[in-house]
Amino acid sequence: MSHRFDWKTWTIGHWSWWRVLRILLLSYGTIATYGYFFSDRQMFPAPPPSYRDRPDILKLTTANQQQLSALYLNHPTAQYTVLYSHGNGEDLGKIQPHLTQLNRLGFRVFAYDYRGYGTSQGQPSESAAYEDIQTVYNYLTTQLKTPSHQIILMGRSIGSGPSVYLATQKPVAGLILESAFTSIFRVLVPFPLLPFDKFPNRDRLPQVRCPVLIIHGTQDSIIPFHHGQALYATANQPKTFLPIVDADHNNVSGVGGAQYWQGIQTFQNQLANQQPRKLCQ
């Protein structure tokens, strides 16, 4: 006597396959919904401002009339200006010692706070971060008359996202990525779980045509070291990879010390000696 087989009656212990499938689909839908609607909030947990507006804090206006706070450190003999995009737990007050050291190294330095950070107005998001860095780039090139071939983009952690993006959109001299990720969601899972992503650095890097320096701590507990290695593998030549042995996510310059600063100085020298000068666009 034959019986019609119904795959829904298969069991895993006391659970049917159909029930397991429904749970998996529901879980996936929940993850996808959370990732799509709430990931901006997780990416940009803006800390309380560590500074107040003062005369040296510039105010830049975005296309939708939001004011961004910025800081410009001039240098009388600098050949390059570093456009610096900081991490998601920082603001201009917290990173000023780092900016000062870059300035002492021989760079003009222009840094800014994302919307919702420091004394900048608005709410941060991936799309807003792209608009913010373009606002800063436009200010540099139009108001300060900085030639595009004298601009080096430098992004740390979350700041790598807008920096890589801008390098695909505007001409610049070089790109420095510190403690960067291949993409936001791939920090959580190593494979493309969702049909969308945030700050897809690895997918965009092949479009970047200028010299690239990638710096990463070998003991990074937030964005694992293999992210830096993957970005380096994806980037076009000329490119340089600077691993900082024993450095975690937030102490790369401190652990690296002279090696860290010399790596940036060497990158600057390579740009200056490059003939003809190669821009990202």
PDB file of C-alpha atoms in Angstrom:
ATOM      1  CA  MET A   1       0.000   0.000   0.000  1.00  0.00           C
ATOM      2  CA  SER A   2       1.544   3.287  -1.084  1.00  0.00           C
ATOM      3  CA  HIS A   3       1.344   6.533   0.820  1.00  0.00           C
ATOM      4  CA  ARG A   4       1.695  10.014  -0.582  1.00  0.00           C
ATOM      5  CA  PHE A   5       4.854  11.574   0.796  1.00  0.00           C
ATOM      6  CA  ASP A   6       4.539  15.097   2.207  1.00  0.00           C
ATOM      7  CA  TRP A   7       7.916  16.778   2.775  1.00  0.00           C
ATOM      8  CA  LYS A   8       6.276  19.110   5.304  1.00  0.00           C
ATOM      9  CA  THR A   9       5.970  16.142   7.656  1.00  0.00           C
ATOM     10  CA  TRP A  10       9.729  15.626   7.818  1.00  0.00           C
ATOM     11  CA  THR A  11      10.917  16.374  11.292  1.00  0.00           C
ATOM     12  CA  ILE A  12      13.966  17.723  13.018  1.00  0.00           C
ATOM     13  CA  GLY A  13      13.452  16.297  16.437  1.00  0.00           C
ATOM     14  CA  HIS A  14       9.903  17.416  17.216  1.00  0.00           C
ATOM     15  CA  TRP A  15       9.978  20.230  14.607  1.00  0.00           C
ATOM     16  CA  SER A  16       8.688  19.894  11.048  1.00  0.00           C
ATOM     17  CA  TRP A  17      10.789  21.164   8.159  1.00  0.00           C
ATOM     18  CA  TRP A  18       8.035  23.631   7.315  1.00  0.00           C
ATOM     19  CA  ARG A  19       8.156  25.139  10.777  1.00  0.00           C
ATOM     20  CA  VAL A  20      11.934  25.438  10.620  1.00  0.00           C
ATOM     21  CA  LEU A  21      11.693  27.106   7.203  1.00  0.00           C
ATOM     22  CA  ARG A  22       9.146  29.616   8.465  1.00  0.00           C
ATOM     23  CA  ILE A  23      11.334  30.478  11.435  1.00  0.00           C
ATOM     24  CA  LEU A  24      14.358  30.947   9.180  1.00  0.00           C
ATOM     25  CA  LEU A  25      12.408  33.166   6.780  1.00  0.00           C
ATOM     26  CA  LEU A  26      10.999  35.218   9.648  1.00  0.00           C
ATOM     27  CA  SER A  27      14.476  35.608  11.152  1.00  0.00           C
ATOM     28  CA  TYR A  28      15.934  36.668   7.824  1.00  0.00           C
ATOM     29  CA  GLY A  29      13.135  39.178   7.293  1.00  0.00           C
ATOM     30  CA  THR A  30      13.686  40.613  10.761  1.00  0.00           C
ATOM     31  CA  ILE A  31      17.431  40.965  10.167  1.00  0.00           C
ATOM     32  CA  ALA A  32      16.872  42.552   6.755  1.00  0.00           C
ATOM     33  CA  THR A  33      14.325  45.025   8.118  1.00  0.00           C
ATOM     34  CA  TYR A  34      16.560  45.955  11.031  1.00  0.00           C
ATOM     35  CA  GLY A  35      19.574  46.347   8.779  1.00  0.00           C
ATOM     36  CA  TYR A  36      17.730  48.522   6.294  1.00  0.00           C
ATOM     37  CA  PHE A  37      15.957  50.845   8.715  1.00  0.00           C
ATOM     38  CA  PHE A  38      18.098  50.927  11.849  1.00  0.00           C
ATOM     39  CA  SER A  39      21.716  50.391  10.782  1.00  0.00           C
ATOM     40  CA  ASP A  40      22.361  54.136  10.443  1.00  0.00           C
ATOM     41  CA  ARG A  41      21.596  54.542  14.137  1.00  0.00           C
ATOM     42  CA  GLN A  42      24.028  51.760  14.999  1.00  0.00           C
ATOM     43  CA  MET A  43      26.746  53.067  12.669  1.00  0.00           C
ATOM     44  CA  PHE A  44      26.663  56.586  14.097  1.00  0.00           C
ATOM     45  CA  PRO A  45      26.338  56.476  17.905  1.00  0.00           C
ATOM     46  CA  ALA A  46      27.318  60.134  18.246  1.00  0.00           C
ATOM     47  CA  PRO A  47      28.972  60.812  21.617  1.00  0.00           C
ATOM     48  CA  PRO A  48      28.219  63.982  23.605  1.00  0.00           C
ATOM     49  CA  PRO A  49      30.170  66.938  22.152  1.00  0.00           C
ATOM     50  CA  SER A  50      33.676  67.201  23.588  1.00  0.00           C
ATOM     51  CA  TYR A  51      34.062  70.856  22.572  1.00  0.00           C
ATOM     52  CA  ARG A  52      32.132  74.084  22.170  1.00  0.00           C
ATOM     53  CA  ASP A  53      32.029  76.398  19.195  1.00  0.00           C
ATOM     54  CA  ARG A  54      34.917  78.822  19.227  1.00  0.00           C
ATOM     55  CA  PRO A  55      36.502  81.243  16.732  1.00  0.00           C
ATOM     56  CA  ASP A  56      38.595  78.564  14.992  1.00  0.00           C
ATOM     57  CA  ILE A  57      35.587  76.275  14.413  1.00  0.00           C
ATOM     58  CA  LEU A  58      34.365  76.878  10.875  1.00  0.00           C
ATOM     59  CA  LYS A  59      30.741  76.474   9.789  1.00  0.00           C
ATOM     60  CA  LEU A  60      30.017  74.879   6.417  1.00  0.00           C
ATOM     61  CA  THR A  61      26.523  74.694   4.929  1.00  0.00           C
ATOM     62  CA  THR A  62      25.321  71.549   3.183  1.00  0.00           C
ATOM     63  CA  ALA A  63      23.017  71.491   0.166  1.00  0.00           C
ATOM     64  CA  ASN A  64      19.983  71.070   2.440  1.00  0.00           C
ATOM     65  CA  GLN A  65      21.098  73.920   4.727  1.00  0.00           C
ATOM     66  CA  GLN A  66      22.569  71.895   7.593  1.00  0.00           C
ATOM     67  CA  GLN A  67      25.589  73.445   9.286  1.00  0.00           C
ATOM     68  CA  LEU A  68      28.712  71.328   9.731  1.00  0.00           C
ATOM     69  CA  SER A  69      31.502  72.169  12.139  1.00  0.00           C
ATOM     70  CA  ALA A  70      35.031  71.987  10.768  1.00  0.00           C
ATOM     71  CA  LEU A  71      38.608  72.725  11.749  1.00  0.00           C
ATOM     72  CA  TYR A  72      41.406  73.880   9.463  1.00  0.00           C
ATOM     73  CA  LEU A  73      45.069  73.685  10.444  1.00  0.00           C
ATOM     74  CA  ASN A  74      47.188  75.627   7.987  1.00  0.00           C
ATOM     75  CA  HIS A  75      50.852  75.016   7.266  1.00  0.00           C
ATOM     76  CA  PRO A  76      53.055  77.573   5.493  1.00  0.00           C
ATOM     77  CA  THR A  77      55.063  75.099   3.417  1.00  0.00           C
ATOM     78  CA  ALA A  78      52.709  72.117   3.071  1.00  0.00           C
ATOM     79  CA  GLN A  79      52.284  70.597  -0.362  1.00  0.00           C
ATOM     80  CA  TYR A  80      49.183  68.573   0.559  1.00  0.00           C
ATOM     81  CA  THR A  81      45.972  69.057   2.513  1.00  0.00           C
ATOM     82  CA  VAL A  82      44.601  66.049   4.410  1.00  0.00           C
ATOM     83  CA  LEU A  83      40.796  65.908   4.361  1.00  0.00           C
ATOM     84  CA  TYR A  84      40.214  63.846   7.498  1.00  0.00           C
ATOM     85  CA  SER A  85      37.065  61.805   8.264  1.00  0.00           C
ATOM     86  CA  HIS A  86      37.036  60.466  11.830  1.00  0.00           C
ATOM     87  CA  GLY A  87      35.628  57.365  13.520  1.00  0.00           C
ATOM     88  CA  ASN A  88      32.072  57.013  14.793  1.00  0.00           C
ATOM     89  CA  GLY A  89      32.937  57.499  18.466  1.00  0.00           C
ATOM     90  CA  GLU A  90      34.915  60.706  17.941  1.00  0.00           C
ATOM     91  CA  ASP A  91      34.464  64.377  17.188  1.00  0.00           C
ATOM     92  CA  LEU A  92      36.743  67.323  16.440  1.00  0.00           C
ATOM     93  CA  GLY A  93      37.607  67.825  20.091  1.00  0.00           C
ATOM     94  CA  LYS A  94      38.702  64.233  20.631  1.00  0.00           C
ATOM     95  CA  ILE A  95      40.789  63.998  17.459  1.00  0.00           C
ATOM     96  CA  GLN A  96      42.509  67.379  17.675  1.00  0.00           C
ATOM     97  CA  PRO A  97      45.791  65.942  19.065  1.00  0.00           C
ATOM     98  CA  HIS A  98      45.931  63.569  16.089  1.00  0.00           C
ATOM     99  CA  LEU A  99      45.192  66.400  13.671  1.00  0.00           C
ATOM    100  CA  THR A 100      47.913  68.504  15.277  1.00  0.00           C
ATOM    101  CA  GLN A 101      50.438  65.714  14.780  1.00  0.00           C
ATOM    102  CA  LEU A 102      49.481  65.433  11.099  1.00  0.00           C
ATOM    103  CA  ASN A 103      49.948  69.181  10.828  1.00  0.00           C
ATOM    104  CA  ARG A 104      53.403  68.948  12.415  1.00  0.00           C
ATOM    105  CA  LEU A 105      54.266  66.245   9.908  1.00  0.00           C
ATOM    106  CA  GLY A 106      53.963  68.865   7.178  1.00  0.00           C
ATOM    107  CA  PHE A 107      50.319  68.730   6.074  1.00  0.00           C
ATOM    108  CA  ARG A 108      47.560  71.255   5.982  1.00  0.00           C
ATOM    109  CA  VAL A 109      44.688  69.490   7.739  1.00  0.00           C
ATOM    110  CA  PHE A 110      40.953  69.958   7.269  1.00  0.00           C
ATOM    111  CA  ALA A 111      38.653  67.878   9.481  1.00  0.00           C
ATOM    112  CA  TYR A 112      34.915  68.028  10.054  1.00  0.00           C
ATOM    113  CA  ASP A 113      32.145  66.559  12.155  1.00  0.00           C
ATOM    114  CA  TYR A 114      29.389  64.518  10.544  1.00  0.00           C
ATOM    115  CA  ARG A 115      25.835  65.694  11.049  1.00  0.00           C
ATOM    116  CA  GLY A 116      24.815  65.140  14.643  1.00  0.00           C
ATOM    117  CA  TYR A 117      28.441  65.022  15.845  1.00  0.00           C
ATOM    118  CA  GLY A 118      30.145  67.714  17.894  1.00  0.00           C
ATOM    119  CA  THR A 119      28.340  70.971  17.164  1.00  0.00           C
ATOM    120  CA  SER A 120      27.222  69.975  13.650  1.00  0.00           C
ATOM    121  CA  GLN A 121      23.490  70.086  12.976  1.00  0.00           C
ATOM    122  CA  GLY A 122      21.246  67.312  11.685  1.00  0.00           C
ATOM    123  CA  GLN A 123      21.107  63.530  11.918  1.00  0.00           C
ATOM    124  CA  PRO A 124      23.935  61.261  10.719  1.00  0.00           C
ATOM    125  CA  SER A 125      23.365  58.551   8.133  1.00  0.00           C
ATOM    126  CA  GLU A 126      25.204  56.864   5.287  1.00  0.00           C
ATOM    127  CA  SER A 127      23.707  59.159   2.653  1.00  0.00           C
ATOM    128  CA  ALA A 128      24.282  62.231   4.831  1.00  0.00           C
ATOM    129  CA  ALA A 129      27.939  61.242   5.291  1.00  0.00           C
ATOM    130  CA  TYR A 130      28.399  61.254   1.511  1.00  0.00           C
ATOM    131  CA  GLU A 131      26.823  64.708   1.281  1.00  0.00           C
ATOM    132  CA  ASP A 132      28.909  65.969   4.200  1.00  0.00           C
ATOM    133  CA  ILE A 133      32.269  65.009   2.723  1.00  0.00           C
ATOM    134  CA  GLN A 134      31.282  66.481  -0.636  1.00  0.00           C
ATOM    135  CA  THR A 135      30.387  69.724   1.147  1.00  0.00           C
ATOM    136  CA  VAL A 136      33.849  69.780   2.720  1.00  0.00           C
ATOM    137  CA  TYR A 137      35.570  68.979  -0.583  1.00  0.00           C
ATOM    138  CA  ASN A 138      33.673  71.784  -2.304  1.00  0.00           C
ATOM    139  CA  TYR A 139      34.678  74.198   0.456  1.00  0.00           C
ATOM    140  CA  LEU A 140      38.316  73.211   0.108  1.00  0.00           C
ATOM    141  CA  THR A 141      38.405  73.610  -3.648  1.00  0.00           C
ATOM    142  CA  THR A 142      36.212  76.719  -3.995  1.00  0.00           C
ATOM    143  CA  GLN A 143      36.565  78.737  -0.791  1.00  0.00           C
ATOM    144  CA  LEU A 144      40.142  77.834   0.141  1.00  0.00           C
ATOM    145  CA  LYS A 145      41.208  77.411  -3.509  1.00  0.00           C
ATOM    146  CA  THR A 146      42.946  74.111  -2.758  1.00  0.00           C
ATOM    147  CA  PRO A 147      43.834  72.321  -6.018  1.00  0.00           C
ATOM    148  CA  SER A 148      42.384  68.825  -6.229  1.00  0.00           C
ATOM    149  CA  HIS A 149      45.848  67.360  -6.881  1.00  0.00           C
ATOM    150  CA  GLN A 150      46.889  68.601  -3.428  1.00  0.00           C
ATOM    151  CA  ILE A 151      44.103  66.854  -1.487  1.00  0.00           C
ATOM    152  CA  ILE A 152      44.706  63.555   0.325  1.00  0.00           C
ATOM    153  CA  LEU A 153      41.630  61.825   1.716  1.00  0.00           C
ATOM    154  CA  MET A 154      42.151  60.103   5.067  1.00  0.00           C
ATOM    155  CA  GLY A 155      39.383  58.056   6.677  1.00  0.00           C
ATOM    156  CA  ARG A 156      39.539  56.173   9.958  1.00  0.00           C
ATOM    157  CA  SER A 157      37.079  53.369  10.725  1.00  0.00           C
ATOM    158  CA  ILE A 158      33.598  54.623   9.702  1.00  0.00           C
ATOM    159  CA  GLY A 159      35.366  57.553   8.018  1.00  0.00           C
ATOM    160  CA  SER A 160      36.725  55.140   5.430  1.00  0.00           C
ATOM    161  CA  GLY A 161      33.218  54.898   3.939  1.00  0.00           C
ATOM    162  CA  PRO A 162      32.788  58.526   2.852  1.00  0.00           C
ATOM    163  CA  SER A 163      36.485  58.750   1.957  1.00  0.00           C
ATOM    164  CA  VAL A 164      36.380  55.808  -0.465  1.00  0.00           C
ATOM    165  CA  TYR A 165      33.122  57.112  -1.897  1.00  0.00           C
ATOM    166  CA  LEU A 166      34.557  60.577  -2.570  1.00  0.00           C
ATOM    167  CA  ALA A 167      37.659  59.050  -4.163  1.00  0.00           C
ATOM    168  CA  THR A 168      35.358  57.496  -6.772  1.00  0.00           C
ATOM    169  CA  GLN A 169      33.622  60.818  -7.422  1.00  0.00           C
ATOM    170  CA  LYS A 170      36.249  63.562  -7.294  1.00  0.00           C
ATOM    171  CA  PRO A 171      39.903  63.977  -8.303  1.00  0.00           C
ATOM    172  CA  VAL A 172      42.331  63.762  -5.378  1.00  0.00           C
ATOM    173  CA  ALA A 173      46.036  63.049  -4.941  1.00  0.00           C
ATOM    174  CA  GLY A 174      45.780  60.030  -2.661  1.00  0.00           C
ATOM    175  CA  LEU A 175      43.697  57.983  -0.248  1.00  0.00           C
ATOM    176  CA  ILE A 176      44.673  56.795   3.255  1.00  0.00           C
ATOM    177  CA  LEU A 177      42.476  54.249   5.048  1.00  0.00           C
ATOM    178  CA  GLU A 178      43.027  53.395   8.703  1.00  0.00           C
ATOM    179  CA  SER A 179      41.220  50.552  10.492  1.00  0.00           C
ATOM    180  CA  ALA A 180      38.836  50.315   7.543  1.00  0.00           C
ATOM    181  CA  PHE A 181      36.206  47.700   6.723  1.00  0.00           C
ATOM    182  CA  THR A 182      35.266  45.944   3.494  1.00  0.00           C
ATOM    183  CA  SER A 183      31.639  46.911   4.190  1.00  0.00           C
ATOM    184  CA  ILE A 184      29.522  47.508   7.269  1.00  0.00           C
ATOM    185  CA  PHE A 185      27.534  44.280   7.189  1.00  0.00           C
ATOM    186  CA  ARG A 186      30.624  42.182   6.458  1.00  0.00           C
ATOM    187  CA  VAL A 187      32.019  43.263   9.803  1.00  0.00           C
ATOM    188  CA  LEU A 188      29.172  41.172  11.243  1.00  0.00           C
ATOM    189  CA  VAL A 189      29.107  38.287   8.748  1.00  0.00           C
ATOM    190  CA  PRO A 190      31.835  37.342   6.233  1.00  0.00           C
ATOM    191  CA  PHE A 191      29.442  36.734   3.346  1.00  0.00           C
ATOM    192  CA  PRO A 192      26.725  38.814   1.604  1.00  0.00           C
ATOM    193  CA  LEU A 193      23.755  37.883   3.792  1.00  0.00           C
ATOM    194  CA  LEU A 194      21.521  40.750   2.606  1.00  0.00           C
ATOM    195  CA  PRO A 195      20.782  42.143  -0.863  1.00  0.00           C
ATOM    196  CA  PHE A 196      22.014  45.572   0.258  1.00  0.00           C
ATOM    197  CA  ASP A 197      24.929  46.891   2.281  1.00  0.00           C
ATOM    198  CA  LYS A 198      26.336  50.046   3.855  1.00  0.00           C
ATOM    199  CA  PHE A 199      29.606  51.717   2.861  1.00  0.00           C
ATOM    200  CA  PRO A 200      30.689  48.984   0.391  1.00  0.00           C
ATOM    201  CA  ASN A 201      34.384  49.911   0.399  1.00  0.00           C
ATOM    202  CA  ARG A 202      35.663  46.717  -1.198  1.00  0.00           C
ATOM    203  CA  ASP A 203      33.241  47.008  -4.105  1.00  0.00           C
ATOM    204  CA  ARG A 204      34.198  50.643  -4.691  1.00  0.00           C
ATOM    205  CA  LEU A 205      37.979  50.454  -4.343  1.00  0.00           C
ATOM    206  CA  PRO A 206      38.522  49.075  -7.885  1.00  0.00           C
ATOM    207  CA  GLN A 207      37.100  52.391  -9.135  1.00  0.00           C
ATOM    208  CA  VAL A 208      39.760  54.368  -7.254  1.00  0.00           C
ATOM    209  CA  ARG A 209      42.705  55.245  -9.499  1.00  0.00           C
ATOM    210  CA  CYS A 210      44.997  57.224  -7.205  1.00  0.00           C
ATOM    211  CA  PRO A 211      47.679  55.860  -4.825  1.00  0.00           C
ATOM    212  CA  VAL A 212      46.270  54.173  -1.722  1.00  0.00           C
ATOM    213  CA  LEU A 213      47.774  53.595   1.741  1.00  0.00           C
ATOM    214  CA  ILE A 214      45.995  51.094   4.000  1.00  0.00           C
ATOM    215  CA  ILE A 215      46.897  50.981   7.710  1.00  0.00           C
ATOM    216  CA  HIS A 216      45.493  48.313  10.033  1.00  0.00           C
ATOM    217  CA  GLY A 217      46.234  46.908  13.468  1.00  0.00           C
ATOM    218  CA  THR A 218      46.927  43.177  13.531  1.00  0.00           C
ATOM    219  CA  GLN A 219      44.910  42.758  16.759  1.00  0.00           C
ATOM    220  CA  ASP A 220      41.911  44.871  15.768  1.00  0.00           C
ATOM    221  CA  SER A 221      39.007  43.513  17.833  1.00  0.00           C
ATOM    222  CA  ILE A 222      36.315  45.611  16.120  1.00  0.00           C
ATOM    223  CA  ILE A 223      37.225  45.455  12.430  1.00  0.00           C
ATOM    224  CA  PRO A 224      39.436  42.362  12.062  1.00  0.00           C
ATOM    225  CA  PHE A 225      42.798  42.588  10.352  1.00  0.00           C
ATOM    226  CA  HIS A 226      41.608  40.562   7.358  1.00  0.00           C
ATOM    227  CA  HIS A 227      39.411  43.509   6.323  1.00  0.00           C
ATOM    228  CA  GLY A 228      42.522  45.593   5.746  1.00  0.00           C
ATOM    229  CA  GLN A 229      44.143  42.736   3.861  1.00  0.00           C
ATOM    230  CA  ALA A 230      41.059  42.315   1.656  1.00  0.00           C
ATOM    231  CA  LEU A 231      40.954  46.031   0.868  1.00  0.00           C
ATOM    232  CA  TYR A 232      44.628  45.996  -0.066  1.00  0.00           C
ATOM    233  CA  ALA A 233      44.075  43.017  -2.363  1.00  0.00           C
ATOM    234  CA  THR A 234      41.231  44.858  -4.089  1.00  0.00           C
ATOM    235  CA  ALA A 235      42.928  48.246  -4.491  1.00  0.00           C
ATOM    236  CA  ASN A 236      44.681  49.217  -7.708  1.00  0.00           C
ATOM    237  CA  GLN A 237      48.386  49.931  -7.930  1.00  0.00           C
ATOM    238  CA  PRO A 238      50.159  51.941  -6.687  1.00  0.00           C
ATOM    239  CA  LYS A 239      49.204  50.815  -3.196  1.00  0.00           C
ATOM    240  CA  THR A 240      50.877  50.286   0.171  1.00  0.00           C
ATOM    241  CA  PHE A 241      49.836  48.141   3.140  1.00  0.00           C
ATOM    242  CA  LEU A 242      51.085  49.103   6.597  1.00  0.00           C
ATOM    243  CA  PRO A 243      50.264  46.513   9.288  1.00  0.00           C
ATOM    244  CA  ILE A 244      50.739  47.763  12.844  1.00  0.00           C
ATOM    245  CA  VAL A 245      51.713  44.742  14.941  1.00  0.00           C
ATOM    246  CA  ASP A 246      49.732  44.293  18.188  1.00  0.00           C
ATOM    247  CA  ALA A 247      47.575  47.387  17.577  1.00  0.00           C
ATOM    248  CA  ASP A 248      43.846  47.220  18.306  1.00  0.00           C
ATOM    249  CA  HIS A 249      41.181  49.381  16.653  1.00  0.00           C
ATOM    250  CA  ASN A 250      41.605  52.643  18.528  1.00  0.00           C
ATOM    251  CA  ASN A 251      45.323  52.726  19.314  1.00  0.00           C
ATOM    252  CA  VAL A 252      46.953  52.269  15.907  1.00  0.00           C
ATOM    253  CA  SER A 253      48.961  55.497  15.957  1.00  0.00           C
ATOM    254  CA  GLY A 254      49.910  55.036  19.612  1.00  0.00           C
ATOM    255  CA  VAL A 255      51.148  51.470  19.188  1.00  0.00           C
ATOM    256  CA  GLY A 256      52.692  52.144  15.796  1.00  0.00           C
ATOM    257  CA  GLY A 257      54.511  55.256  16.953  1.00  0.00           C
ATOM    258  CA  ALA A 258      57.304  56.235  14.592  1.00  0.00           C
ATOM    259  CA  GLN A 259      56.387  53.439  12.169  1.00  0.00           C
ATOM    260  CA  TYR A 260      52.879  54.861  11.791  1.00  0.00           C
ATOM    261  CA  TRP A 261      53.941  58.456  11.206  1.00  0.00           C
ATOM    262  CA  GLN A 262      56.847  57.473   8.971  1.00  0.00           C
ATOM    263  CA  GLY A 263      54.465  55.406   6.857  1.00  0.00           C
ATOM    264  CA  ILE A 264      52.292  58.455   6.252  1.00  0.00           C
ATOM    265  CA  GLN A 265      55.338  60.632   5.566  1.00  0.00           C
ATOM    266  CA  THR A 266      56.682  58.099   3.069  1.00  0.00           C
ATOM    267  CA  PHE A 267      53.309  58.033   1.323  1.00  0.00           C
ATOM    268  CA  GLN A 268      53.413  61.816   1.036  1.00  0.00           C
ATOM    269  CA  ASN A 269      56.922  61.679  -0.425  1.00  0.00           C
ATOM    270  CA  GLN A 270      55.856  59.059  -2.962  1.00  0.00           C
ATOM    271  CA  LEU A 271      53.003  61.281  -4.096  1.00  0.00           C
ATOM    272  CA  ALA A 272      55.330  64.247  -4.455  1.00  0.00           C
ATOM    273  CA  ASN A 273      57.841  62.237  -6.497  1.00  0.00           C
ATOM    274  CA  GLN A 274      55.262  60.646  -8.749  1.00  0.00           C
ATOM    275  CA  GLN A 275      55.472  61.831 -12.358  1.00  0.00           C
ATOM    276  CA  PRO A 276      53.106  62.441 -13.911  1.00  0.00           C
ATOM    277  CA  ARG A 277      50.845  62.996 -10.936  1.00  0.00           C
ATOM    278  CA  LYS A 278      48.076  60.390 -10.848  1.00  0.00           C
ATOM    279  CA  LEU A 279      44.685  61.509  -9.590  1.00  0.00           C
ATOM    280  CA  CYS A 280      41.697  59.428  -8.547  1.00  0.00           C
ATOM    281  CA  GLN A 281      39.700  60.834 -11.436  1.00  0.00           C
TER     282      GLN A 281
END
